[in-house]
Every structure is written in C-alpha cells, then in structure tokens.
Amino acid sequence: MIRVRGGAIRLPKLNIAEEQATTEKKRFHYREKRSIGRMAATLIQENETIILDSGSTTMEIAKNLHSFKQLTIITNAIDIAIELSKYKRFNVILLGGHLRDSSLSTVGPIAENTLKIFYCDKLFLGVDSFNLERGVSTPNIEEANINQTMITMVKETIAVFDSSKVNKKSFAFIAP
C-alpha cells in the first residue's frame, strides 16, 4: 500500500519470489521435493562428476544417492556437503567463498573461479522461481552469478523445483 491524500491505494502484487531461508523452505512441499529428489537421482550415472546447487530440493537428491559407489560431487552448499559426507565413498568438493547465511551456501569470485577448473557432467540447479518467458531466477544476485558459472561448466543442466516455483519471477536472472 502507498499513502495518498485522503487514504491509501493497494498496489498490485508483482509476483516476485522473495528469498526464504533454507530451513524455512524445507517445511513446504516436502513430499514433492522428496519425490523430485528420488527421480533426479535416477538421472545420475556411476562415476559421473555432478554439481549439486544449494537448496531444499537439491538436498533431497543428496539423500538419494545410496545406490552409487563412485561419484564426484561439487557443491556450494554446506548442509549438502555434510549430508554427502555420510556416504564415506564419494569425492566431495565444497566450494569456498562468501557464506550466505540464508542458504548455507557459498558465492562470490572465490567460488566462481574454483568452479572454472572443473568439467562436469551434470548440474542439478535449485531455483526459486521459473517462468516460461523469463526463465529461472533467484532473489540474490550473487546466487545468480554462481549459478550462471555452474551452467557454463557442465554438459547438462537439470533444474529441480516444485510447483510453487512455477509462474514466478525473482530479482536476478539465471538462465532462459
């Protein structure tokens, strides 16, 4: 609402996704995220090098890698790296950089430059919003930058998100 002489006017909702902490995101659409995580894990092949972006849906992928013996997994998410360490058989690479408290992820030039030394098979990209005309986006510019770098370093990008992210747009563009 904005105040005007004699009252207030309700502004139309812009439908721009706001950033939520990962701990909050976990609580919503959990069954869908769990199903997406199981399905996405079936797209991985033994001995691949994959990137798991930060996010509650990508965390569900990390929880569904029981059938694999050998994977190299690069992530910018501290909570996902901890989850992956439970397997004790994967080569896990945690990117450095500036820590974002809300997502428990690293961003910035250190993370981006480190990513540029790897060639990877697949990226599982967690996104905050998806729109057919505008593509995928996130509320945070640094997150968008690291995601764009991730996309350039892989053969295949797989965006993982539940239906609550559809027909939304956020502040920072990631990809079409």
Coordinates of C-alpha atoms in Angstrom, one line a residue, residues 28-97:
F28 CA 6.9 -26.5 2.4
H29 CA 6.1 -29.1 -0.3
Y30 CA 8.3 -31.7 1.4
R31 CA 6.6 -34.7 -0.3
E32 CA 7.0 -33.1 -3.7
K33 CA 10.7 -32.3 -3.0
R34 CA 11.4 -35.8 -1.8
S35 CA 9.8 -37.3 -4.9
I36 CA 11.8 -34.9 -7.2
G37 CA 15.0 -35.8 -5.3
R38 CA 14.4 -39.5 -5.9
M39 CA 13.6 -39.0 -9.6
A40 CA 16.5 -36.7 -10.2
A41 CA 18.9 -39.2 -8.6
T42 CA 17.9 -41.7 -11.3
L43 CA 19.4 -39.3 -13.9
I44 CA 22.9 -39.7 -12.5
Q45 CA 25.3 -42.4 -13.8
E46 CA 28.0 -44.2 -11.9
N47 CA 31.4 -42.3 -12.0
E48 CA 29.9 -39.0 -13.1
T49 CA 31.0 -35.6 -11.8
I50 CA 28.0 -33.6 -10.8
I51 CA 27.3 -30.3 -9.2
L52 CA 24.6 -30.0 -6.6
D53 CA 23.5 -26.4 -6.1
S54 CA 22.2 -25.3 -2.7
G55 CA 18.6 -25.7 -1.9
S56 CA 16.0 -27.9 -0.2
T57 CA 15.2 -29.9 -3.4
T58 CA 18.8 -30.5 -4.2
M59 CA 19.3 -31.7 -0.6
E60 CA 16.7 -34.4 -1.4
I61 CA 18.9 -35.5 -4.3
A62 CA 21.9 -35.8 -1.9
K63 CA 19.8 -38.0 0.3
N64 CA 19.0 -40.4 -2.6
L65 CA 22.5 -41.5 -3.8
H66 CA 22.6 -44.8 -1.9
S67 CA 23.0 -47.0 -5.0
F68 CA 26.2 -45.3 -6.2
K69 CA 29.7 -46.5 -5.4
Q70 CA 31.7 -43.7 -7.0
L71 CA 30.7 -40.1 -7.7
T72 CA 32.5 -36.8 -7.7
I73 CA 30.1 -34.1 -6.3
I74 CA 30.8 -30.4 -6.3
T75 CA 28.6 -28.2 -4.2
N76 CA 28.4 -24.7 -2.8
A77 CA 26.0 -25.9 0.0
I78 CA 27.5 -26.6 3.4
D79 CA 24.5 -28.6 4.5
I80 CA 24.6 -30.7 1.4
A81 CA 28.3 -31.4 1.8
I82 CA 27.6 -32.6 5.3
E83 CA 24.9 -34.9 4.0
L84 CA 27.2 -36.3 1.3
S85 CA 29.9 -37.0 3.9
K86 CA 27.7 -39.6 5.4
Y87 CA 28.3 -41.9 2.4
K88 CA 32.0 -42.0 3.0
R89 CA 32.7 -43.2 -0.6
F90 CA 32.2 -40.1 -2.7
N91 CA 34.7 -37.4 -3.7
V92 CA 33.0 -34.3 -2.3
I93 CA 34.3 -30.9 -3.2
L94 CA 32.9 -27.9 -1.3
L95 CA 33.4 -24.6 -2.9
G96 CA 34.9 -21.7 -0.9
G97 CA 33.7 -18.1 -1.0

